[in-house]
mmCIF file of C-alpha atoms and ligand atoms in Angstrom:
data_model
loop_
_atom_site.group_PDB
_atom_site.id
_atom_site.type_symbol
_atom_site.label_atom_id
_atom_site.label_comp_id
_atom_site.label_asym_id
_atom_site.label_seq_id
_atom_site.Cartn_x
_atom_site.Cartn_y
_atom_site.Cartn_z
ATOM 1 C CA MET A 1 69.055 148.848 -48.852
ATOM 2 C CA SER A 2 66.970 146.055 -50.416
ATOM 3 C CA PRO A 3 68.734 143.626 -52.811
ATOM 4 C CA THR A 4 66.810 145.052 -55.772
ATOM 5 C CA THR A 5 67.687 148.644 -54.812
ATOM 6 C CA PHE A 6 71.343 147.645 -54.536
ATOM 7 C CA LEU A 7 71.262 145.817 -57.879
ATOM 8 C CA ASP A 8 69.434 148.718 -59.506
ATOM 9 C CA ALA A 9 72.037 151.231 -58.282
ATOM 10 C CA ALA A 10 74.882 148.922 -59.396
ATOM 11 C CA LEU A 11 73.337 148.705 -62.879
ATOM 12 C CA ASP A 12 73.115 152.500 -62.938
ATOM 13 C CA ARG A 13 76.787 153.011 -62.014
ATOM 14 C CA SER A 14 77.967 150.494 -64.609
ATOM 15 C CA LEU A 15 76.298 152.598 -67.374
ATOM 16 C CA VAL A 16 76.382 149.883 -70.043
ATOM 17 C CA LEU A 17 74.305 147.423 -68.023
ATOM 18 C CA GLY A 18 71.901 150.051 -66.703
ATOM 19 C CA TYR A 19 71.371 152.167 -69.818
ATOM 20 C CA THR A 20 70.912 149.354 -72.337
ATOM 21 C CA LYS A 21 68.069 146.885 -72.732
ATOM 22 C CA ILE A 22 69.724 144.782 -70.020
ATOM 23 C CA GLY A 23 68.822 147.496 -67.486
ATOM 24 C CA SER A 24 65.188 147.911 -68.511
ATOM 25 C CA GLY A 25 64.812 144.120 -68.929
ATOM 26 C CA LEU A 26 65.962 143.434 -65.357
ATOM 27 C CA ARG A 27 64.340 146.405 -63.667
ATOM 28 C CA ARG A 28 60.880 145.693 -65.038
ATOM 29 C CA ARG A 29 60.857 142.657 -62.715
ATOM 30 C CA TRP A 30 60.711 144.931 -59.662
ATOM 31 C CA TRP A 31 59.805 148.429 -60.791
ATOM 32 C CA PRO A 32 56.443 150.014 -59.799
ATOM 33 C CA ALA A 33 53.225 148.767 -61.403
ATOM 34 C CA ASP A 34 52.198 149.800 -64.914
ATOM 35 C CA PRO A 35 49.574 152.521 -65.286
ATOM 36 C CA ALA A 36 46.107 150.942 -65.187
ATOM 37 C CA PRO A 37 44.564 150.241 -68.621
ATOM 38 C CA GLY A 38 42.474 153.217 -69.703
ATOM 39 C CA SER A 39 43.951 155.382 -66.919
ATOM 40 C CA MET A 40 44.550 158.282 -69.325
ATOM 41 C CA HIS A 41 41.016 158.238 -70.678
ATOM 42 C CA GLY A 42 39.666 161.813 -70.821
ATOM 43 C CA LYS A 43 43.184 163.226 -70.356
ATOM 44 C CA ARG A 44 45.131 165.331 -72.819
ATOM 45 C CA VAL A 45 48.908 165.187 -73.368
ATOM 46 C CA VAL A 46 51.328 167.084 -75.615
ATOM 47 C CA VAL A 47 54.341 165.084 -76.842
ATOM 48 C CA THR A 48 57.003 167.186 -78.586
ATOM 49 C CA GLY A 49 59.352 165.588 -81.088
ATOM 50 C CA ALA A 50 56.686 162.952 -81.740
ATOM 51 C CA THR A 51 57.656 162.318 -85.368
ATOM 52 C CA SER A 52 60.516 159.942 -84.630
ATOM 53 C CA GLY A 53 62.038 157.498 -82.160
ATOM 54 C CA ILE A 54 61.114 157.875 -78.520
ATOM 55 C CA GLY A 55 58.441 160.542 -79.079
ATOM 56 C CA GLU A 56 56.597 158.474 -81.632
ATOM 57 C CA ALA A 57 56.639 155.420 -79.319
ATOM 58 C CA MET A 58 55.505 157.602 -76.426
ATOM 59 C CA ALA A 59 52.531 158.905 -78.389
ATOM 60 C CA ARG A 60 51.551 155.311 -79.104
ATOM 61 C CA SER A 61 51.790 154.349 -75.412
ATOM 62 C CA PHE A 62 49.677 157.325 -74.331
ATOM 63 C CA LEU A 63 47.079 156.435 -76.970
ATOM 64 C CA ASP A 64 47.030 152.848 -75.691
ATOM 65 C CA LEU A 65 46.185 154.231 -72.228
ATOM 66 C CA GLY A 66 43.253 156.160 -73.718
ATOM 67 C CA ALA A 67 44.732 159.687 -73.756
ATOM 68 C CA THR A 68 44.084 162.379 -76.333
ATOM 69 C CA VAL A 69 47.561 162.974 -77.757
ATOM 70 C CA HIS A 70 48.786 166.198 -79.345
ATOM 71 C CA LEU A 71 51.502 164.957 -81.695
ATOM 72 C CA LEU A 72 53.922 167.854 -82.111
ATOM 73 C CA GLY A 73 56.707 168.086 -84.683
ATOM 74 C CA ARG A 74 58.384 170.811 -86.695
ATOM 75 C CA ASN A 75 57.907 169.182 -90.101
ATOM 76 C CA PRO A 76 54.230 169.151 -91.223
ATOM 77 C CA GLU A 77 54.691 166.211 -93.619
ATOM 78 C CA LYS A 78 56.274 164.076 -90.924
ATOM 79 C CA VAL A 79 53.518 164.990 -88.470
ATOM 80 C CA SER A 80 50.858 163.902 -90.988
ATOM 81 C CA ARG A 81 52.739 160.714 -91.850
ATOM 82 C CA TYR A 82 53.175 159.588 -88.235
ATOM 83 C CA ALA A 83 49.627 160.582 -87.351
ATOM 84 C CA ALA A 84 48.352 158.415 -90.224
ATOM 85 C CA GLU A 85 50.479 155.470 -89.034
ATOM 86 C CA LEU A 86 49.222 155.822 -85.477
ATOM 87 C CA ARG A 87 45.591 156.084 -86.611
ATOM 88 C CA ARG A 88 46.077 152.922 -88.639
ATOM 89 C CA ASP A 89 47.707 151.011 -85.756
ATOM 90 C CA VAL A 90 45.441 152.323 -82.961
ATOM 91 C CA PRO A 91 41.966 152.602 -84.505
ATOM 92 C CA THR A 92 40.565 154.367 -81.419
ATOM 93 C CA ALA A 93 43.373 156.958 -81.510
ATOM 94 C CA ASP A 94 42.327 160.449 -80.484
ATOM 95 C CA LEU A 95 45.161 162.419 -82.074
ATOM 96 C CA VAL A 96 45.687 166.102 -82.723
ATOM 97 C CA GLU A 97 48.397 167.101 -85.217
ATOM 98 C CA GLU A 98 50.538 170.042 -84.114
ATOM 99 C CA VAL A 99 53.332 171.845 -85.959
ATOM 100 C CA CYS A 100 55.804 174.031 -84.073
ATOM 101 C CA ASP A 101 59.576 174.470 -84.110
ATOM 102 C CA ILE A 102 60.413 174.413 -80.403
ATOM 103 C CA GLY A 103 63.682 176.223 -81.079
ATOM 104 C CA ASP A 104 61.864 179.255 -82.488
ATOM 105 C CA LEU A 105 60.536 181.293 -79.551
ATOM 106 C CA ASP A 106 58.115 183.267 -81.737
ATOM 107 C CA ALA A 107 56.676 180.010 -83.089
ATOM 108 C CA VAL A 108 56.328 178.660 -79.532
ATOM 109 C CA ARG A 109 54.480 181.820 -78.434
ATOM 110 C CA ALA A 110 52.136 181.658 -81.431
ATOM 111 C CA TRP A 111 51.439 177.942 -80.988
ATOM 112 C CA CYS A 112 50.780 178.216 -77.235
ATOM 113 C CA ASP A 113 48.450 181.141 -77.838
ATOM 114 C CA GLU A 114 46.552 179.222 -80.482
ATOM 115 C CA LEU A 115 46.359 176.011 -78.384
ATOM 116 C CA SER A 116 45.071 177.985 -75.406
ATOM 117 C CA GLY A 117 42.134 179.093 -77.543
ATOM 118 C CA ARG A 118 41.065 175.580 -78.472
ATOM 119 C CA VAL A 119 41.586 173.347 -75.414
ATOM 120 C CA GLU A 120 40.568 173.885 -71.814
ATOM 121 C CA ALA A 121 43.056 171.756 -69.890
ATOM 122 C CA LEU A 122 46.278 169.802 -70.332
ATOM 123 C CA HIS A 123 47.236 166.817 -68.161
ATOM 124 C CA GLY A 124 50.763 166.460 -69.458
ATOM 125 C CA ILE A 125 53.535 167.894 -71.586
ATOM 126 C CA VAL A 126 56.578 165.816 -72.424
ATOM 127 C CA HIS A 127 59.405 168.040 -73.669
ATOM 128 C CA ASN A 128 60.886 165.223 -75.706
ATOM 129 C CA ALA A 129 62.073 167.031 -78.880
ATOM 130 C CA GLY A 130 65.822 166.738 -79.131
ATOM 131 C CA THR A 131 68.580 167.389 -81.573
ATOM 132 C CA MET A 132 72.356 167.388 -81.945
ATOM 133 C CA THR A 133 73.870 169.800 -84.451
ATOM 134 C CA GLN A 134 77.370 169.059 -85.731
ATOM 135 C CA GLN A 135 78.253 172.782 -85.990
ATOM 136 C CA ARG A 136 77.145 175.671 -83.849
ATOM 137 C CA GLU A 137 73.869 176.858 -85.349
ATOM 138 C CA GLU A 138 71.554 179.632 -84.276
ATOM 139 C CA SER A 139 67.815 179.828 -83.823
ATOM 140 C CA PRO A 140 65.740 182.613 -85.440
ATOM 141 C CA GLN A 141 66.236 184.643 -82.254
ATOM 142 C CA GLY A 142 70.032 184.160 -82.374
ATOM 143 C CA HIS A 143 70.414 181.529 -79.642
ATOM 144 C CA GLU A 144 72.617 178.466 -79.987
ATOM 145 C CA PHE A 145 70.177 175.962 -81.473
ATOM 146 C CA THR A 146 70.328 173.076 -78.973
ATOM 147 C CA LEU A 147 69.945 175.617 -76.149
ATOM 148 C CA ALA A 148 66.870 177.002 -77.900
ATOM 149 C CA ALA A 149 65.329 173.589 -78.636
ATOM 150 C CA HIS A 150 66.131 171.825 -75.338
ATOM 151 C CA VAL A 151 65.899 174.674 -72.844
ATOM 152 C CA LEU A 152 64.500 178.033 -73.967
ATOM 153 C CA GLY A 153 61.582 176.754 -76.069
ATOM 154 C CA PRO A 154 60.427 174.169 -73.491
ATOM 155 C CA HIS A 155 60.761 176.734 -70.684
ATOM 156 C CA LEU A 156 58.681 179.285 -72.573
ATOM 157 C CA MET A 157 56.104 176.653 -73.498
ATOM 158 C CA THR A 158 55.825 175.526 -69.861
ATOM 159 C CA GLU A 159 55.217 179.067 -68.663
ATOM 160 C CA LEU A 160 52.694 179.927 -71.372
ATOM 161 C CA LEU A 161 50.741 176.706 -70.821
ATOM 162 C CA LEU A 162 50.583 176.992 -67.009
ATOM 163 C CA PRO A 163 46.897 178.032 -67.114
ATOM 164 C CA LEU A 164 45.997 174.894 -69.104
ATOM 165 C CA LEU A 165 48.140 172.681 -66.863
ATOM 166 C CA GLY A 166 46.558 174.223 -63.774
ATOM 167 C CA ALA A 167 43.060 173.714 -65.161
ATOM 168 C CA ALA A 168 43.638 169.934 -65.286
ATOM 169 C CA GLU A 169 43.844 169.833 -61.464
ATOM 170 C CA GLY A 170 46.590 167.237 -61.618
ATOM 171 C CA SER A 171 49.160 167.492 -64.430
ATOM 172 C CA SER A 172 52.796 166.673 -65.144
ATOM 173 C CA VAL A 173 55.551 168.257 -67.180
ATOM 174 C CA VAL A 174 58.481 166.011 -68.089
ATOM 175 C CA PHE A 175 61.805 167.132 -69.568
ATOM 176 C CA MET A 176 63.478 164.346 -71.572
ATOM 177 C CA SER A 177 67.122 164.799 -70.640
ATOM 178 C CA SER A 178 69.977 162.376 -71.227
ATOM 179 C CA GLY A 179 72.508 160.389 -69.222
ATOM 180 C CA GLY A 180 74.967 162.480 -71.252
ATOM 181 C CA MET A 181 74.200 165.330 -68.843
ATOM 182 C CA TYR A 182 76.471 163.658 -66.263
ATOM 183 C CA GLY A 183 79.352 164.724 -68.496
ATOM 184 C CA ALA A 184 78.624 168.453 -68.147
ATOM 185 C CA GLY A 185 78.295 170.887 -65.268
ATOM 186 C CA LEU A 186 75.853 173.794 -65.299
ATOM 187 C CA ARG A 187 77.110 176.777 -67.311
ATOM 188 C CA SER A 188 76.111 180.191 -65.988
ATOM 189 C CA GLU A 189 78.090 182.736 -68.023
ATOM 190 C CA PRO A 190 76.126 183.940 -71.069
ATOM 191 C CA ASP A 191 78.959 183.033 -73.481
ATOM 192 C CA GLU A 192 79.111 179.518 -72.010
ATOM 193 C CA ILE A 193 75.326 179.085 -72.003
ATOM 194 C CA GLU A 194 75.332 180.067 -75.684
ATOM 195 C CA PHE A 195 78.540 178.050 -76.337
ATOM 196 C CA ARG A 196 80.402 181.052 -77.747
ATOM 197 C CA GLU A 197 83.411 180.830 -75.429
ATOM 198 C CA ALA A 198 85.102 177.861 -77.130
ATOM 199 C CA ALA A 199 85.096 175.925 -80.390
ATOM 200 C CA TYR A 200 81.725 174.195 -80.644
ATOM 201 C CA ASP A 201 81.686 170.520 -79.752
ATOM 202 C CA ALA A 202 78.457 168.681 -80.676
ATOM 203 C CA VAL A 203 78.531 166.114 -77.859
ATOM 204 C CA GLN A 204 79.481 168.701 -75.241
ATOM 205 C CA GLY A 205 76.866 171.171 -76.534
ATOM 206 C CA TYR A 206 74.238 168.454 -76.256
ATOM 207 C CA ALA A 207 75.408 167.439 -72.748
ATOM 208 C CA ARG A 208 75.434 171.032 -71.464
ATOM 209 C CA THR A 209 71.851 171.656 -72.553
ATOM 210 C CA LYS A 210 70.721 168.283 -71.182
ATOM 211 C CA ARG A 211 72.245 169.304 -67.794
ATOM 212 C CA MET A 212 70.345 172.600 -68.073
ATOM 213 C CA GLN A 213 67.082 170.699 -68.585
ATOM 214 C CA VAL A 214 67.575 168.798 -65.317
ATOM 215 C CA VAL A 215 68.399 171.984 -63.400
ATOM 216 C CA LEU A 216 65.459 173.805 -64.982
ATOM 217 C CA ALA A 217 63.022 171.005 -64.114
ATOM 218 C CA ASP A 218 64.188 171.154 -60.472
ATOM 219 C CA ALA A 219 63.700 174.930 -60.438
ATOM 220 C CA TRP A 220 60.212 174.612 -61.938
ATOM 221 C CA SER A 221 59.352 171.930 -59.422
ATOM 222 C CA ASP A 222 60.409 174.188 -56.538
ATOM 223 C CA ARG A 223 58.466 177.091 -58.008
ATOM 224 C CA LEU A 224 55.254 175.057 -58.303
ATOM 225 C CA ARG A 225 55.686 173.089 -55.062
ATOM 226 C CA GLY A 226 52.412 172.412 -53.263
ATOM 227 C CA GLY A 227 50.297 173.012 -56.357
ATOM 228 C CA THR A 228 48.693 170.596 -58.805
ATOM 229 C CA ILE A 229 51.402 170.734 -61.493
ATOM 230 C CA ARG A 230 54.399 168.403 -61.131
ATOM 231 C CA VAL A 231 57.633 168.938 -63.055
ATOM 232 C CA GLU A 232 60.151 166.126 -63.505
ATOM 233 C CA SER A 233 63.130 165.261 -65.683
ATOM 234 C CA MET A 234 64.342 161.874 -66.780
ATOM 235 C CA HIS A 235 66.724 160.065 -69.082
ATOM 236 C CA PRO A 236 65.660 157.198 -71.333
ATOM 237 C CA GLY A 237 68.847 155.129 -71.380
ATOM 238 C CA TRP A 238 70.452 154.245 -74.709
ATOM 239 C CA VAL A 239 67.725 153.767 -77.279
ATOM 240 C CA ALA A 240 67.688 152.616 -80.917
ATOM 241 C CA THR A 241 66.251 155.635 -82.757
ATOM 242 C CA PRO A 242 66.869 157.529 -85.990
ATOM 243 C CA GLY A 243 68.398 160.310 -83.857
ATOM 244 C CA VAL A 244 71.105 157.977 -82.507
ATOM 245 C CA SER A 245 71.874 156.280 -85.826
ATOM 246 C CA GLU A 246 72.203 159.670 -87.572
ATOM 247 C CA SER A 247 74.030 161.683 -84.899
ATOM 248 C CA LEU A 248 76.171 158.951 -83.300
ATOM 249 C CA PRO A 249 76.785 156.337 -86.050
ATOM 250 C CA THR A 250 79.828 154.744 -84.384
ATOM 251 C CA PHE A 251 78.092 154.438 -81.010
ATOM 252 C CA ASN A 252 75.062 153.035 -82.830
ATOM 253 C CA LYS A 253 77.199 150.445 -84.612
ATOM 254 C CA VAL A 254 79.065 149.306 -81.493
ATOM 255 C CA MET A 255 76.090 149.323 -79.091
ATOM 256 C CA GLY A 256 73.392 148.455 -81.648
ATOM 257 C CA PRO A 257 72.441 144.985 -80.376
ATOM 258 C CA LEU A 258 72.159 146.262 -76.796
ATOM 259 C CA LEU A 259 70.178 149.428 -77.435
ATOM 260 C CA ARG A 260 66.660 149.587 -75.996
ATOM 261 C CA THR A 261 63.513 149.815 -78.040
ATOM 262 C CA ALA A 262 61.937 153.254 -78.419
ATOM 263 C CA GLU A 263 59.010 152.012 -76.335
ATOM 264 C CA ALA A 264 61.370 151.150 -73.448
ATOM 265 C CA GLY A 265 62.996 154.586 -73.808
ATOM 266 C CA ALA A 266 59.573 156.247 -73.606
ATOM 267 C CA ASP A 267 58.365 154.136 -70.684
ATOM 268 C CA THR A 268 59.356 156.337 -67.738
ATOM 269 C CA ALA A 269 57.840 159.504 -69.247
ATOM 270 C CA VAL A 270 54.531 157.720 -69.857
ATOM 271 C CA TRP A 271 54.588 156.245 -66.346
ATOM 272 C CA LEU A 272 55.387 159.661 -64.789
ATOM 273 C CA VAL A 273 52.482 161.405 -66.521
ATOM 274 C CA ALA A 274 50.014 158.540 -66.075
ATOM 275 C CA THR A 275 50.734 157.735 -62.407
ATOM 276 C CA ARG A 276 52.193 161.000 -61.020
ATOM 277 C CA PRO A 277 54.404 159.295 -58.395
ATOM 278 C CA GLU A 278 55.588 161.259 -55.370
ATOM 279 C CA SER A 279 59.139 162.614 -55.694
ATOM 280 C CA ALA A 280 61.340 162.529 -52.626
ATOM 281 C CA GLY A 281 62.036 166.084 -51.427
ATOM 282 C CA SER A 282 64.022 167.980 -54.009
ATOM 283 C CA GLN A 283 64.726 164.946 -56.230
ATOM 284 C CA HIS A 284 63.061 164.991 -59.645
ATOM 285 C CA PHE A 285 65.405 163.144 -62.030
ATOM 286 C CA TRP A 286 64.116 159.687 -63.073
ATOM 287 C CA HIS A 287 65.274 156.709 -65.087
ATOM 288 C CA ASP A 288 63.537 153.344 -65.379
ATOM 289 C CA ARG A 289 60.751 154.384 -62.955
ATOM 290 C CA ALA A 290 63.173 155.304 -60.131
ATOM 291 C CA LEU A 291 64.731 158.535 -58.893
ATOM 292 C CA ARG A 292 68.401 158.896 -59.781
ATOM 293 C CA PRO A 293 71.173 161.186 -58.536
ATOM 294 C CA THR A 294 71.894 164.223 -60.698
ATOM 295 C CA THR A 295 75.565 164.339 -59.733
ATOM 296 C CA PHE A 296 78.072 161.789 -58.551
ATOM 297 C CA GLY A 297 80.491 162.135 -55.640
ATOM 298 C CA TRP A 298 83.293 163.673 -57.619
ATOM 299 C CA GLN A 299 81.049 166.364 -59.095
ATOM 300 C CA ARG A 300 80.512 169.623 -57.259
ATOM 301 C CA ASP A 301 77.150 170.383 -55.688
ATOM 302 C CA GLN A 302 75.214 173.007 -57.554
ATOM 303 C CA ASP A 303 76.574 176.505 -56.857
ATOM 304 C CA PRO A 304 73.519 178.667 -55.920
ATOM 305 C CA ASP A 305 74.993 181.734 -57.633
ATOM 306 C CA ALA A 306 75.507 179.782 -60.857
ATOM 307 C CA LEU A 307 71.937 178.507 -60.651
ATOM 308 C CA ALA A 308 70.571 182.029 -60.129
ATOM 309 C CA ALA A 309 72.642 183.362 -63.053
ATOM 310 C CA PHE A 310 71.473 180.544 -65.342
ATOM 311 C CA LEU A 311 67.801 181.071 -64.448
ATOM 312 C CA ALA A 312 68.163 184.828 -64.941
ATOM 313 C CA TYR A 313 69.585 184.189 -68.404
ATOM 314 C CA VAL A 314 66.686 181.878 -69.327
ATOM 315 C CA VAL A 315 64.133 184.404 -68.053
ATOM 316 C CA GLY A 316 65.808 187.235 -69.967
ATOM 317 C CA ALA A 317 66.068 185.253 -73.197
ATOM 318 C CA THR A 318 62.447 184.114 -73.112
ATOM 319 C CA GLY A 319 60.825 187.214 -71.595
ATOM 320 C CA THR A 320 59.174 185.103 -68.900
ATOM 321 C CA THR A 321 58.481 185.937 -65.259
ATOM 322 C CA ALA A 322 61.350 185.813 -62.777
ATOM 323 C CA ALA A 323 59.240 184.141 -60.099
ATOM 324 C CA TRP A 324 61.817 181.625 -58.877
HETATM 325 N N1 NAP B 1 67.949 157.764 -78.251
HETATM 326 C C1 NAP B 1 68.696 157.829 -77.156
HETATM 327 O O1 NAP B 1 69.516 156.927 -76.853
HETATM 328 C C2 NAP B 1 68.567 158.999 -76.233
HETATM 329 C C3 NAP B 1 69.390 159.032 -75.096
HETATM 330 C C4 NAP B 1 69.284 160.079 -74.220
HETATM 331 C C5 NAP B 1 68.357 161.086 -74.446
HETATM 332 N N2 NAP B 1 67.572 161.044 -75.564
HETATM 333 C C6 NAP B 1 66.619 162.148 -75.750
HETATM 334 O O2 NAP B 1 65.358 161.628 -76.117
HETATM 335 C C7 NAP B 1 64.668 162.558 -76.969
HETATM 336 C C8 NAP B 1 64.198 161.854 -78.223
HETATM 337 O O3 NAP B 1 65.354 161.361 -78.899
HETATM 338 P P1 NAP B 1 65.309 160.326 -80.104
HETATM 339 O O4 NAP B 1 66.503 159.472 -79.928
HETATM 340 O O5 NAP B 1 63.957 159.737 -80.229
HETATM 341 O O6 NAP B 1 65.626 161.333 -81.310
HETATM 342 P P2 NAP B 1 65.062 161.444 -82.810
HETATM 343 O O7 NAP B 1 64.783 160.120 -83.364
HETATM 344 O O8 NAP B 1 66.050 162.325 -83.512
HETATM 345 O O9 NAP B 1 63.715 162.255 -82.595
HETATM 346 C C9 NAP B 1 63.779 163.601 -82.184
HETATM 347 C C10 NAP B 1 62.461 164.258 -82.456
HETATM 348 O O10 NAP B 1 62.553 165.634 -82.029
HETATM 349 C C11 NAP B 1 62.106 166.449 -83.105
HETATM 350 N N3 NAP B 1 62.722 167.769 -83.044
HETATM 351 C C12 NAP B 1 64.039 168.074 -83.064
HETATM 352 N N4 NAP B 1 64.191 169.399 -83.005
HETATM 353 C C13 NAP B 1 62.956 169.933 -82.953
HETATM 354 C C14 NAP B 1 62.454 171.250 -82.891
HETATM 355 N N5 NAP B 1 63.275 172.298 -82.884
HETATM 356 N N6 NAP B 1 61.127 171.453 -82.840
HETATM 357 C C15 NAP B 1 60.272 170.391 -82.853
HETATM 358 N N7 NAP B 1 60.682 169.114 -82.921
HETATM 359 C C16 NAP B 1 62.009 168.894 -82.972
HETATM 360 C C17 NAP B 1 62.510 165.688 -84.346
HETATM 361 O O11 NAP B 1 61.841 166.178 -85.476
HETATM 362 P P3 NAP B 1 62.555 166.101 -86.950
HETATM 363 O O12 NAP B 1 62.480 164.654 -87.324
HETATM 364 O O13 NAP B 1 61.714 166.998 -87.771
HETATM 365 O O14 NAP B 1 63.957 166.566 -86.766
HETATM 366 C C18 NAP B 1 62.098 164.283 -83.931
HETATM 367 O O15 NAP B 1 60.691 164.138 -84.034
HETATM 368 C C19 NAP B 1 65.651 163.691 -77.233
HETATM 369 O O16 NAP B 1 65.392 164.775 -76.364
HETATM 370 C C20 NAP B 1 66.995 163.078 -76.904
HETATM 371 O O17 NAP B 1 67.937 164.047 -76.493
HETATM 372 C C21 NAP B 1 67.660 160.027 -76.461
#
């Protein structure tokens, strides 16, 4: 193990050092090269949850690399406001404003159908939209809302946009998970997946669905292995964003000075889409431009039956193909 690999892994295990701006500040001394300037020219990327925090910074970074960016949010006024800011800051910006609530499966179907009629290829989708609800809420289709927004909507969108992703002849799908997923195992019983089996806990609900994103990205990656579409997941570290200050005010207050910038939180997703690095075997979970474990020693390896039951639930809820 090289000294930098050892130091990198030690930062990761310490959490505070690895996840804060200390981690990204140190690692950028040895991590892989930046995408080449203009390397996304002529390429088209969808960024969900692009009206705040990490998504907004990510859109800016993709624009800086020359990409056409589809800025997707659920609130039309916010989408227009952020698009106007980006056009002001990046005069060459090639931006497309998109409105869709990712947690509403009918809205996702309608939006994907409409997008498929107006663009020919997509080089990237970053499933960045994220939320934490304090009570258990339900989507229009009756699913627990964070499950719908983090898992079901992104899964459905990925499947419906496969033809566009395939047409790019080299594309990437990235699920923006969270280090919080280490605190939750995969749930496979329907009542657990929908968080109906116990009193709702916001942090645990968030962590469960962030674990599901990592598992789902691995399953997608296996399904598409050998083709031109890559699927990865990642976590951004601890980032100063409106989402953190609103949902986790105490954490935000205590960690505030050490939180990363939104740009640093967005970095790995931009790098993954722009450079399409090789993953090692079945590993697809990234942080700070390096693959990371998805479980630690004391956590059980994924039970194949639980994985199959989870995927079957996702397929049933979204009406997608069961081609795993
Ligand atoms: N910040 C961190 O430290 C951190 C750590 C780990 C993981 N993450 C992950 O990083 C991603 C971005 O987080 P952030 O901190 O930048 O959060 P944020 O500031 O709250 O931004 C979240 C974005 O997602 C959008 N969104 C939420 N639900 C949506 C839906 N149903 N449909 C469409 N858009 C939706 C929000 O739109 P509205 O403004 O309209 O709600 C907003 O644009 C999330 O997936 C989060 O879980 C963040």
